[in-house]
Phi, psi and omega in degrees: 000328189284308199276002186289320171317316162292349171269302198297351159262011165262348216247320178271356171295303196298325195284327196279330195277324170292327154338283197303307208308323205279318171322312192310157159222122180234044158295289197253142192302114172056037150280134184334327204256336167281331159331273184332292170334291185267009176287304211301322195260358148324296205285337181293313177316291190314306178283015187259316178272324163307349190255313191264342146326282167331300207294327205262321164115034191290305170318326179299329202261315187278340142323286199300330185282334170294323174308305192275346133339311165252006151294322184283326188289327170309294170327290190307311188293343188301309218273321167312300209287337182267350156286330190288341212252348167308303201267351152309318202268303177313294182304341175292313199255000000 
């Protein structure tokens, strides 16, 4: 359910670009309307791939290796804080 929203903007980002392409003009050199053109299909692109990102679950791989990152550091500090309390206890005593 979470990846659905990224199909249906990727599906419509694929539909505006197939649309756009025949409209645009890129005939003549380096005019505002060519400009325009490939800026336009630059930005359709970027979200066309941020959307297939999402989708394929690359974010998903990079959560998890972070999750598990902070978990081993949670461990480590668990395992400091129960030595400093150790040596405290020593010292004490």
């Amino acid at each position: 359910m979470k990846k659905l929203p990224h199909a249906i903007y990727l599906a419509l980002a694929l539909v505006m670009v197939l649309i756009a392409i025949p409209k645009l003009e890129f005939r003549e050199a380096w005019t505002l309307a060519t400009v325009f053109g490939a800026v336009w299909i630059g930005f359709a692109l970027l979200v066309i791939a941020a959307n297939l990102h999402a989708l394929l679950g690359v974010d998903e791989e990079t959560r998890q290796q972070l999750e598990k990152i902070k978990r081993a550091k949670r461990r480590m500090w668990q395992l400091k804080l129960r030595q400093q309390e150790s040596r405290s206890r020593r010292a004490k005593a």
